[in-house]
CSV table of C-alpha atoms and ligand atoms in Angstrom, one decimal:
chain,number,residue,atom,x,y,z
A,1,UNK,CA,-110.1,-71.0,-46.8
A,2,UNK,CA,-110.8,-69.4,-50.2
A,3,UNK,CA,-111.8,-65.8,-50.7
A,4,UNK,CA,-115.4,-66.8,-51.3
A,5,UNK,CA,-115.4,-70.1,-49.3
A,6,UNK,CA,-118.8,-71.7,-49.4
A,7,UNK,CA,-120.5,-68.7,-50.8
A,8,UNK,CA,-123.4,-69.5,-53.2
A,9,UNK,CA,-123.1,-67.6,-56.4
A,10,UNK,CA,-125.6,-67.9,-59.4
A,11,UNK,CA,-123.9,-66.7,-62.5
A,12,UNK,CA,-126.2,-65.7,-65.4
A,13,UNK,CA,-124.5,-65.4,-68.8
A,14,UNK,CA,-126.2,-63.3,-71.4
A,15,UNK,CA,-125.4,-63.2,-75.1
A,16,UNK,CA,-122.4,-61.0,-75.9
A,17,UNK,CA,-119.0,-61.6,-77.2
A,18,UNK,CA,-117.6,-61.2,-73.7
A,19,UNK,CA,-119.4,-64.4,-72.7
A,20,UNK,CA,-116.2,-66.3,-73.4
A,21,UNK,CA,-114.7,-64.7,-70.3
A,22,UNK,CA,-117.4,-66.3,-68.1
A,23,UNK,CA,-115.4,-69.7,-68.4
A,24,UNK,CA,-112.4,-68.0,-66.6
A,25,UNK,CA,-114.7,-66.4,-64.1
A,26,UNK,CA,-116.3,-69.7,-63.2
A,27,UNK,CA,-112.9,-71.3,-62.8
A,28,UNK,CA,-111.8,-68.5,-60.4
A,29,UNK,CA,-115.0,-68.6,-58.4
A,30,UNK,CA,-114.6,-72.3,-57.8
A,31,UNK,CA,-110.9,-71.8,-56.9
A,32,UNK,CA,-111.9,-69.2,-54.4
A,33,UNK,CA,-114.2,-71.8,-52.8
A,34,UNK,CA,-117.5,-70.6,-54.0
A,35,UNK,CA,-120.4,-72.9,-55.0
A,36,UNK,CA,-121.4,-71.8,-58.5
A,37,UNK,CA,-124.5,-72.5,-60.5
A,38,UNK,CA,-124.6,-71.2,-64.1
A,39,UNK,CA,-127.6,-70.2,-66.2
A,40,UNK,CA,-127.3,-69.0,-69.8
A,41,UNK,CA,-129.5,-67.1,-72.3
A,42,UNK,CA,-130.2,-68.7,-75.6
A,43,UNK,CA,-128.0,-66.1,-77.2
A,44,UNK,CA,-125.1,-66.7,-74.8
A,45,UNK,CA,-124.9,-70.3,-76.3
A,46,UNK,CA,-123.8,-68.7,-79.6
A,47,UNK,CA,-120.6,-67.6,-77.9
A,48,UNK,CA,-119.8,-70.4,-75.4
A,49,UNK,CA,-121.2,-73.8,-74.9
A,50,UNK,CA,-123.1,-74.9,-71.8
A,51,UNK,CA,-120.8,-78.0,-71.7
A,52,UNK,CA,-117.7,-75.8,-71.0
A,53,UNK,CA,-119.4,-74.0,-68.1
A,54,UNK,CA,-120.8,-77.3,-66.8
A,55,UNK,CA,-117.4,-78.9,-66.7
A,56,UNK,CA,-116.0,-75.8,-64.9
A,57,UNK,CA,-118.9,-75.3,-62.4
A,58,UNK,CA,-119.4,-78.9,-61.7
A,59,UNK,CA,-123.2,-78.5,-62.0
A,60,UNK,CA,-125.8,-78.7,-64.7
A,61,UNK,CA,-126.1,-75.5,-66.7
A,62,UNK,CA,-129.7,-74.4,-67.3
A,63,UNK,CA,-130.9,-72.2,-70.1
A,64,UNK,CA,-134.6,-73.0,-70.4
A,65,UNK,CA,-137.3,-72.1,-68.0
A,66,UNK,CA,-139.4,-75.0,-69.2
A,67,UNK,CA,-136.8,-77.8,-68.5
A,68,UNK,CA,-138.8,-80.6,-67.0
A,69,UNK,CA,-135.6,-82.6,-66.2
A,70,UNK,CA,-133.9,-79.7,-64.5
A,71,UNK,CA,-137.0,-78.8,-62.5
A,72,UNK,CA,-136.9,-82.2,-61.0
A,73,UNK,CA,-133.5,-81.5,-59.5
A,74,UNK,CA,-133.5,-77.9,-58.3
A,75,UNK,CA,-136.5,-76.0,-59.7
A,76,UNK,CA,-135.9,-72.4,-60.9
A,77,UNK,CA,-137.5,-70.9,-57.7
A,78,UNK,CA,-135.3,-73.1,-55.5
A,79,UNK,CA,-132.3,-72.0,-57.5
A,80,UNK,CA,-133.2,-68.4,-57.0
A,81,UNK,CA,-133.5,-68.9,-53.3
A,82,UNK,CA,-130.3,-70.9,-53.2
A,83,UNK,CA,-128.2,-68.0,-54.4
A,84,UNK,CA,-126.7,-65.6,-52.0
A,85,UNK,CA,-125.9,-63.4,-54.9
A,86,UNK,CA,-127.0,-63.4,-58.6
A,87,UNK,CA,-124.4,-61.9,-61.0
A,88,UNK,CA,-125.3,-61.4,-64.6
A,89,UNK,CA,-122.0,-61.3,-66.5
A,90,UNK,CA,-121.8,-60.3,-69.3
A,91,UNK,CA,-125.0,-58.3,-69.0
A,92,UNK,CA,-126.1,-57.0,-72.5
A,93,UNK,CA,-128.2,-53.9,-73.2
A,94,UNK,CA,-131.2,-56.1,-73.9
A,95,UNK,CA,-130.8,-58.0,-70.6
A,96,UNK,CA,-130.5,-54.7,-68.6
A,97,UNK,CA,-133.7,-53.4,-70.3
A,98,UNK,CA,-135.5,-56.7,-69.4
A,99,UNK,CA,-134.4,-56.6,-65.8
A,100,UNK,CA,-135.1,-52.9,-65.3
A,101,UNK,CA,-138.6,-53.5,-66.5
A,102,UNK,CA,-139.3,-56.6,-64.5
A,103,UNK,CA,-139.9,-58.9,-67.4
A,104,UNK,CA,-140.1,-62.6,-66.6
A,105,UNK,CA,-140.0,-64.0,-70.1
A,106,UNK,CA,-136.9,-66.2,-69.9
A,107,UNK,CA,-134.8,-68.0,-67.3
A,108,UNK,CA,-132.5,-65.2,-66.4
A,109,UNK,CA,-135.2,-62.5,-65.9
A,110,UNK,CA,-137.5,-65.0,-64.0
A,111,UNK,CA,-134.6,-66.0,-61.7
A,112,UNK,CA,-133.7,-62.3,-61.2
A,113,UNK,CA,-137.3,-61.5,-60.0
A,114,UNK,CA,-137.4,-64.6,-57.8
A,115,UNK,CA,-134.1,-64.2,-56.1
A,116,UNK,CA,-134.2,-62.8,-52.6
A,117,UNK,CA,-130.4,-62.2,-52.2
A,118,UNK,CA,-128.0,-59.6,-53.6
A,119,UNK,CA,-128.0,-58.8,-57.2
A,120,UNK,CA,-125.2,-57.5,-59.4
A,121,UNK,CA,-124.6,-56.7,-63.0
A,122,UNK,CA,-121.4,-56.7,-65.0
A,123,UNK,CA,-122.4,-54.8,-68.2
A,124,UNK,CA,-120.7,-55.5,-71.6
A,125,UNK,CA,-121.8,-53.8,-74.8
A,126,UNK,CA,-120.8,-51.4,-77.5
A,127,UNK,CA,-119.9,-48.0,-76.0
A,128,UNK,CA,-122.6,-46.2,-78.0
A,129,UNK,CA,-125.2,-48.7,-76.7
A,130,UNK,CA,-123.9,-48.1,-73.1
A,131,UNK,CA,-124.1,-44.3,-73.5
A,132,UNK,CA,-127.6,-44.5,-75.1
A,133,UNK,CA,-130.2,-42.6,-73.0
A,134,UNK,CA,-132.5,-45.6,-72.8
A,135,UNK,CA,-129.6,-47.8,-71.4
A,136,UNK,CA,-128.7,-45.1,-68.9
A,137,UNK,CA,-132.3,-44.8,-67.8
A,138,UNK,CA,-132.3,-48.6,-67.2
A,139,UNK,CA,-129.0,-48.4,-65.3
A,140,UNK,CA,-130.5,-45.6,-63.1
A,141,UNK,CA,-133.6,-47.6,-62.4
A,142,UNK,CA,-131.6,-50.7,-61.5
A,143,UNK,CA,-129.3,-48.8,-59.1
A,144,UNK,CA,-132.3,-47.3,-57.5
A,145,UNK,CA,-133.6,-50.8,-57.0
A,146,UNK,CA,-130.3,-51.6,-55.0
A,147,UNK,CA,-128.6,-53.5,-57.8
A,148,UNK,CA,-124.7,-53.4,-57.7
A,149,UNK,CA,-122.9,-52.5,-60.9
A,150,UNK,CA,-119.4,-54.1,-61.5
A,151,UNK,CA,-118.0,-52.0,-64.4
A,152,UNK,CA,-118.2,-51.6,-67.3
A,153,UNK,CA,-114.5,-50.8,-68.0
A,154,UNK,CA,-113.3,-48.3,-70.6
A,155,UNK,CA,-111.1,-49.4,-73.5
A,156,UNK,CA,-110.9,-50.9,-76.9
A,157,UNK,CA,-113.9,-53.0,-77.8
A,158,UNK,CA,-114.4,-56.2,-79.9
A,159,UNK,CA,-116.2,-54.1,-82.6
A,160,UNK,CA,-113.2,-51.7,-82.8
A,161,UNK,CA,-114.7,-48.8,-80.9
A,162,UNK,CA,-113.0,-47.3,-77.9
A,163,UNK,CA,-115.0,-46.3,-74.8
A,164,UNK,CA,-117.0,-47.6,-71.8
A,165,UNK,CA,-118.6,-51.0,-72.3
A,166,UNK,CA,-115.9,-53.7,-71.8
A,167,UNK,CA,-116.6,-56.4,-69.3
A,168,UNK,CA,-114.5,-56.2,-66.1
A,169,UNK,CA,-111.8,-58.8,-66.0
A,170,UNK,CA,-112.6,-62.0,-64.1
A,171,UNK,CA,-110.1,-61.3,-61.2
A,172,UNK,CA,-111.7,-57.9,-60.7
A,173,UNK,CA,-115.2,-59.4,-60.6
A,174,UNK,CA,-114.0,-62.0,-58.1
A,175,UNK,CA,-112.9,-59.2,-55.8
A,176,UNK,CA,-116.1,-57.2,-56.4
A,177,UNK,CA,-118.1,-60.3,-55.4
A,178,UNK,CA,-116.0,-60.9,-52.2
A,179,UNK,CA,-116.7,-57.2,-51.3
A,180,UNK,CA,-120.4,-57.5,-51.9
A,181,UNK,CA,-120.7,-60.7,-49.8
A,182,UNK,CA,-118.5,-59.6,-46.9
A,183,UNK,CA,-120.2,-59.3,-43.5
A,184,UNK,CA,-120.7,-55.8,-42.2
A,185,UNK,CA,-119.4,-56.6,-38.7
A,186,UNK,CA,-116.9,-53.6,-38.5
A,187,UNK,CA,-119.3,-50.8,-38.7
A,188,UNK,CA,-118.3,-48.1,-36.3
A,189,UNK,CA,-114.6,-49.3,-36.2
A,190,UNK,CA,-112.1,-46.7,-37.2
A,191,UNK,CA,-108.9,-47.9,-38.9
A,192,UNK,CA,-105.9,-46.0,-40.0
A,193,UNK,CA,-103.3,-47.6,-42.2
A,194,UNK,CA,-100.0,-46.7,-43.9
A,195,UNK,CA,-99.0,-48.3,-47.2
A,196,UNK,CA,-96.5,-48.1,-50.0
A,197,UNK,CA,-92.9,-46.8,-50.1
A,198,UNK,CA,-91.6,-43.3,-49.2
A,199,UNK,CA,-89.4,-41.2,-51.4
A,200,UNK,CA,-86.7,-39.2,-49.8
A,201,UNK,CA,-85.4,-36.4,-52.1
A,202,UNK,CA,-81.7,-36.0,-52.9
A,203,UNK,CA,-82.2,-33.2,-55.3
A,204,UNK,CA,-85.3,-32.1,-57.5
A,205,UNK,CA,-84.9,-35.2,-59.7
A,206,UNK,CA,-83.5,-38.0,-57.6
A,207,UNK,CA,-84.7,-39.8,-54.5
A,208,UNK,CA,-84.0,-42.9,-52.2
A,209,UNK,CA,-87.0,-45.4,-52.1
A,210,UNK,CA,-87.7,-49.1,-52.0
A,211,UNK,CA,-89.6,-51.8,-53.9
A,212,UNK,CA,-92.9,-51.5,-52.1
A,213,UNK,CA,-95.8,-51.3,-54.6
A,214,UNK,CA,-98.5,-50.6,-52.0
A,215,UNK,CA,-100.5,-53.8,-53.0
A,216,UNK,CA,-100.4,-55.4,-49.5
A,217,UNK,CA,-101.5,-52.2,-47.7
A,218,UNK,CA,-104.2,-51.3,-50.2
A,219,UNK,CA,-105.6,-54.8,-50.0
A,220,UNK,CA,-105.8,-54.5,-46.2
A,221,UNK,CA,-107.5,-51.2,-46.4
A,222,UNK,CA,-110.0,-52.7,-48.9
A,223,UNK,CA,-110.6,-55.8,-46.6
A,224,UNK,CA,-111.3,-53.5,-43.6
A,225,UNK,CA,-113.6,-51.2,-45.6
A,226,UNK,CA,-115.5,-54.3,-47.2
A,227,UNK,CA,-116.6,-55.3,-43.7
A,228,UNK,CA,-117.9,-51.8,-43.0
A,229,UNK,CA,-115.0,-50.2,-41.1
A,230,UNK,CA,-114.3,-46.4,-41.6
A,231,UNK,CA,-110.8,-46.5,-43.2
A,232,UNK,CA,-108.1,-43.9,-43.7
A,233,UNK,CA,-105.1,-44.9,-45.7
A,234,UNK,CA,-101.9,-42.7,-45.7
A,235,UNK,CA,-100.2,-43.8,-48.8
A,236,UNK,CA,-96.7,-43.3,-50.3
A,237,UNK,CA,-96.4,-42.8,-54.1
A,238,UNK,CA,-97.8,-46.0,-55.8
A,239,UNK,CA,-99.6,-46.6,-59.1
A,240,UNK,CA,-102.8,-48.1,-57.5
A,241,UNK,CA,-106.4,-46.8,-57.6
A,242,UNK,CA,-107.8,-45.9,-54.2
A,243,UNK,CA,-109.6,-48.9,-52.5
A,244,UNK,CA,-113.4,-48.5,-52.8
A,245,UNK,CA,-114.9,-46.6,-49.9
A,246,UNK,CA,-111.5,-45.7,-48.4
A,247,UNK,CA,-110.2,-42.1,-47.7
A,248,UNK,CA,-106.7,-42.0,-49.2
A,249,UNK,CA,-104.1,-39.3,-48.2
A,250,UNK,CA,-101.2,-39.3,-50.6
A,251,UNK,CA,-97.8,-38.3,-49.3
A,252,UNK,CA,-94.2,-38.6,-50.6
A,253,UNK,CA,-91.6,-38.6,-47.7
A,254,UNK,CA,-91.4,-40.3,-44.3
A,255,UNK,CA,-91.8,-36.9,-42.7
A,256,UNK,CA,-95.0,-36.2,-44.6
A,257,UNK,CA,-96.3,-39.7,-43.7
A,258,UNK,CA,-95.5,-39.1,-40.0
A,259,UNK,CA,-97.3,-35.7,-40.2
A,260,UNK,CA,-100.5,-37.2,-41.9
A,261,UNK,CA,-100.6,-40.1,-39.3
A,262,UNK,CA,-100.2,-37.8,-36.4
A,263,UNK,CA,-102.9,-35.6,-37.7
A,264,UNK,CA,-105.3,-38.5,-38.2
A,265,UNK,CA,-104.6,-40.9,-35.4
A,266,UNK,CA,-106.7,-39.5,-32.6
A,267,UNK,CA,-109.9,-41.4,-32.2
A,268,UNK,CA,-108.8,-44.4,-34.3
A,269,UNK,CA,-109.5,-47.9,-32.9
A,270,UNK,CA,-106.8,-49.7,-34.9
A,271,UNK,CA,-103.5,-48.5,-36.5
A,272,UNK,CA,-101.8,-50.8,-39.1
A,273,UNK,CA,-98.3,-49.8,-40.4
A,274,UNK,CA,-97.7,-51.7,-43.7
A,275,UNK,CA,-95.7,-48.9,-45.4
A,276,UNK,CA,-92.1,-49.5,-46.2
A,277,UNK,CA,-90.9,-46.3,-44.7
A,278,UNK,CA,-87.3,-45.1,-45.5
A,279,UNK,CA,-85.2,-45.6,-42.3
A,280,UNK,CA,-82.7,-42.9,-43.5
A,281,UNK,CA,-83.1,-39.7,-45.5
A,282,UNK,CA,-80.5,-37.2,-46.9
A,283,UNK,CA,-79.5,-34.7,-44.3
A,284,UNK,CA,-80.1,-31.9,-46.8
A,285,UNK,CA,-81.9,-31.8,-50.2
A,286,UNK,CA,-79.9,-30.0,-53.0
A,287,UNK,CA,-82.0,-27.1,-54.3
A,288,UNK,CA,-80.8,-27.7,-57.9
A,289,UNK,CA,-80.0,-30.9,-59.9
A,290,UNK,CA,-76.7,-32.3,-58.8
A,291,UNK,CA,-74.6,-32.2,-62.1
A,292,UNK,CA,-72.1,-35.0,-62.7
A,293,UNK,CA,-70.2,-32.6,-65.1
A,294,UNK,CA,-69.4,-30.4,-62.1
A,295,UNK,CA,-67.1,-33.1,-60.5
A,296,UNK,CA,-66.4,-35.6,-63.3
A,297,UNK,CA,-65.4,-39.1,-62.1
A,298,UNK,CA,-65.4,-38.0,-58.4
A,299,UNK,CA,-67.1,-40.1,-55.6
A,300,UNK,CA,-70.3,-38.6,-54.4
A,301,UNK,CA,-71.0,-38.8,-50.6
A,302,UNK,CA,-74.5,-38.6,-49.3
A,303,UNK,CA,-75.1,-37.9,-45.7
A,304,UNK,CA,-78.1,-39.7,-44.3
A,305,UNK,CA,-80.0,-39.2,-41.0
A,306,UNK,CA,-82.5,-41.5,-39.4
A,307,UNK,CA,-86.1,-40.8,-40.1
A,308,UNK,CA,-88.7,-40.8,-37.2
A,309,UNK,CA,-90.2,-44.3,-36.6
A,310,UNK,CA,-93.9,-43.7,-37.3
A,311,UNK,CA,-95.0,-47.0,-35.9
A,312,UNK,CA,-93.1,-46.6,-32.6
A,313,UNK,CA,-94.4,-42.9,-32.3
A,314,UNK,CA,-98.0,-44.1,-32.6
A,315,UNK,CA,-97.4,-47.0,-30.1
A,316,UNK,CA,-95.9,-44.6,-27.6
A,317,UNK,CA,-99.0,-42.3,-27.5
A,318,UNK,CA,-101.4,-42.4,-24.7
A,319,UNK,CA,-104.3,-42.9,-25.3
A,320,UNK,CA,-103.5,-44.8,-28.5
A,321,UNK,CA,-105.2,-47.2,-31.0
A,322,UNK,CA,-104.5,-50.9,-31.0
A,323,UNK,CA,-101.3,-51.1,-33.0
A,324,UNK,CA,-100.2,-53.6,-35.6
A,325,UNK,CA,-96.8,-53.4,-37.2
A,326,UNK,CA,-95.2,-55.3,-40.1
A,327,UNK,CA,-91.7,-56.8,-40.3
A,328,UNK,CA,-90.0,-57.2,-43.6
A,329,UNK,CA,-87.2,-59.7,-43.0
A,330,UNK,CA,-84.8,-61.9,-45.0
A,331,UNK,CA,-83.7,-64.2,-42.3
A,332,UNK,CA,-84.3,-65.3,-38.7
A,333,UNK,CA,-87.8,-63.9,-39.4
A,334,UNK,CA,-89.6,-64.9,-36.2
A,335,UNK,CA,-86.8,-63.8,-33.8
A,336,UNK,CA,-86.4,-60.4,-35.4
A,337,UNK,CA,-90.2,-59.9,-35.5
A,338,UNK,CA,-90.6,-60.8,-31.8
A,339,UNK,CA,-87.8,-58.3,-31.0
A,340,UNK,CA,-89.4,-55.6,-33.1
A,341,UNK,CA,-92.8,-56.1,-31.5
A,342,UNK,CA,-91.2,-55.7,-28.0
A,343,UNK,CA,-88.9,-52.8,-28.9
A,344,UNK,CA,-91.7,-50.8,-30.5
A,345,UNK,CA,-94.4,-51.8,-27.9
A,346,UNK,CA,-96.9,-53.3,-30.4
A,347,UNK,CA,-100.0,-55.3,-29.9
A,348,UNK,CA,-99.3,-57.5,-33.0
A,349,UNK,CA,-96.8,-57.9,-35.8
A,350,UNK,CA,-97.2,-59.4,-39.2
A,351,UNK,CA,-93.9,-60.6,-40.7
A,352,UNK,CA,-93.1,-61.5,-44.3
A,353,UNK,CA,-90.1,-63.0,-46.0
A,354,UNK,CA,-88.9,-60.3,-48.5
A,355,UNK,CA,-86.0,-62.4,-49.7
A,356,UNK,CA,-88.4,-64.4,-51.9
A,357,UNK,CA,-89.4,-63.0,-55.3
A,358,UNK,CA,-92.9,-64.8,-55.3
A,359,UNK,CA,-94.1,-63.0,-52.2
A,360,UNK,CA,-93.4,-59.7,-50.3
A,361,UNK,CA,-92.3,-56.6,-52.2
A,362,UNK,CA,-94.3,-55.9,-55.5
A,363,UNK,CA,-95.5,-59.5,-55.9
A,364,UNK,CA,-99.3,-60.3,-56.2
A,365,UNK,CA,-99.1,-62.9,-53.5
A,366,UNK,CA,-97.8,-62.9,-49.9
A,367,UNK,CA,-97.5,-65.2,-46.9
A,368,UNK,CA,-97.4,-63.9,-43.3
A,369,UNK,CA,-96.5,-65.1,-39.8
A,370,UNK,CA,-98.6,-63.1,-37.4
A,371,UNK,CA,-97.4,-62.8,-33.8
A,372,UNK,CA,-98.9,-61.2,-30.7
A,373,UNK,CA,-98.1,-61.7,-27.0
A,374,UNK,CA,-99.1,-65.3,-26.3
A,375,UNK,CA,-100.2,-66.2,-29.8
A,376,UNK,CA,-99.2,-66.8,-33.4
A,377,UNK,CA,-101.0,-67.6,-36.7
A,378,UNK,CA,-99.5,-68.5,-40.1
A,379,UNK,CA,-101.2,-67.3,-43.3
A,380,UNK,CA,-100.0,-69.5,-46.1
A,381,UNK,CA,-99.1,-68.2,-49.6
A,382,UNK,CA,-102.1,-66.7,-51.4
A,383,UNK,CA,-103.2,-63.5,-53.2
A,384,UNK,CA,-102.7,-60.3,-51.2
A,385,UNK,CA,-106.5,-59.9,-51.2
A,386,UNK,CA,-106.8,-63.2,-49.6
A,387,UNK,CA,-104.0,-62.6,-47.1
A,388,UNK,CA,-105.5,-59.3,-46.3
A,389,UNK,CA,-108.8,-61.0,-45.3
A,390,UNK,CA,-106.9,-63.5,-43.1
A,391,UNK,CA,-105.0,-60.8,-41.4
A,392,UNK,CA,-108.1,-58.7,-40.8
A,393,UNK,CA,-109.8,-61.8,-39.3
A,394,UNK,CA,-106.7,-62.3,-37.0
A,395,UNK,CA,-106.5,-58.6,-36.0
A,396,UNK,CA,-110.3,-58.5,-35.1
A,397,UNK,CA,-110.2,-61.9,-33.3
A,398,UNK,CA,-107.3,-60.8,-31.0
A,399,UNK,CA,-108.4,-57.1,-30.7
A,400,UNK,CA,-111.9,-58.0,-29.6
A,401,UNK,CA,-110.5,-60.5,-27.1
A,402,UNK,CA,-108.3,-57.7,-25.5
A,403,UNK,CA,-110.5,-54.6,-25.5
B,501,PMT,O1,-96.2,-52.9,-50.9
B,501,PMT,P1,-96.0,-54.3,-51.4
B,501,PMT,O2,-95.2,-54.4,-52.7
B,501,PMT,O3,-97.3,-55.0,-51.5
B,501,PMT,O4,-95.1,-55.1,-50.3
B,501,PMT,C1,-95.6,-55.3,-49.0
B,501,PMT,C2,-94.5,-55.1,-48.0
B,501,PMT,C3,-93.4,-56.2,-48.2
B,501,PMT,C4,-93.9,-53.7,-48.1
B,501,PMT,C5,-95.3,-55.2,-46.6
B,501,PMT,O5,-95.8,-56.5,-46.5
B,501,PMT,C6,-94.3,-55.0,-45.5
B,501,PMT,O6,-93.6,-55.9,-45.0
B,501,PMT,N1,-94.3,-53.7,-44.9
B,501,PMT,C7,-93.3,-53.3,-43.9
B,501,PMT,C8,-92.1,-52.9,-44.6
B,501,PMT,C9,-91.0,-52.4,-43.6
B,501,PMT,O7,-90.6,-51.3,-43.7
B,501,PMT,O8,-90.6,-53.2,-42.7
B,501,PMT,P2,-89.6,-52.9,-41.5
B,501,PMT,O9,-89.3,-54.2,-40.9
B,501,PMT,O10,-88.4,-52.2,-42.1
B,501,PMT,O11,-90.3,-51.9,-40.5
B,501,PMT,C10,-91.0,-52.4,-39.4
B,501,PMT,C11,-92.3,-51.7,-39.2
B,501,PMT,O12,-92.0,-50.3,-38.8
B,501,PMT,C12,-93.2,-51.5,-40.3
B,501,PMT,O13,-94.6,-51.6,-39.8
B,501,PMT,C13,-93.0,-50.2,-40.9
B,501,PMT,O14,-94.2,-49.6,-41.5
B,501,PMT,C14,-92.7,-49.4,-39.6
B,501,PMT,N2,-91.8,-48.2,-39.8
B,501,PMT,C15,-90.5,-48.4,-40.2
B,501,PMT,C16,-89.7,-47.3,-40.2
B,501,PMT,C17,-90.2,-46.0,-40.0
B,501,PMT,N3,-89.5,-44.9,-40.1
B,501,PMT,N4,-91.6,-45.8,-39.7
B,501,PMT,C18,-92.3,-46.9,-39.6
B,501,PMT,O15,-93.5,-46.8,-39.2
């Protein structure tokens, strides 16, 4: 199952230099399992040919509202009704203006008015045009009409300017679409997660940590939030933006993570421990930087003590949320994971093979074996966003069958 399996997306390409990115977007949408129809403005065809988008989408590309042959297949009203979501990407300043004012004078603006499904715009234009009061008035109007905005991004522009107005990258647009089309079946469900590594200080400049990037935990938090859950994420130090709609509490050490989890766990329905928490920490933290010049060439001995197991602590509470742990293993994965699930008293465990460089720590992809008493499910290698959707589906299926 792809991230957008069988979802029906109508992509409208308007005429800006960023139109070349729509080829990559169409390819990614198809790979994610979506059915894609493409329409183009006359100006868009100056930047990319209909043939390219037709080959990638597998369907005829339309650009003219008065196309007798196309109307014999799927008429423009039918096409508008067919789409679960209409995305205009790139959306130029002129297109924004026409859509904000309800013009129906070309194929894109007509489809826009006739489409009953969700609508989204991915703007792309010169930064001054984006900042112009007229454009901002149009954006405000469209937002008030319930239109979703994906971007624009800030950065260097094709014209040499720097500022807001770059089209969001195709992969980010794919995730935006998955979010916009997710069912809202977890409204009222409260979820607490941990993610990322912890850092255990040795002295003011050094620490013990691990290779966790936080990508898996952040993707999970996003997947829960996309379905309407109220999500709190306790995160170790990572270089990731907060997932949309998620409350993030940033901590550094295992002790701080434990404190934040204990403060937030009451009243949660589900707890998922995805963080790679340090199992040991220095017994004492040197108040000043340890200088190698003080004992040149001598061995340094660090005394370590075990940190509290956050997952086991939550699982031992009464009352407690439904508890899902992770297991990072390099061998005998299933046996170790089963033992961890029993020893910590978990409702479910998701194990990954961290001996591989293509999945697990830091990688963009992962693969999981999910175990619970009396059941198992394998989630084959895919992007962490995709794996997160599969794990959320699995957690919700089993959780709903038990509570
Ligand atoms: O962050 P990424 O780069 O995306 O990588 C994702 C990941 C590999 C870190 C993630 O998928 C993963 O496996 N997380 C768990 C890592 C881990 O610490 O596994 P473990 O087998 O050592 O611990 C078992 C469980 O106990 C985990 O749920 C862990 O969060 C929890 N634990 C461990 C020690 C401790 N003191 N407190 C805990 O809560």
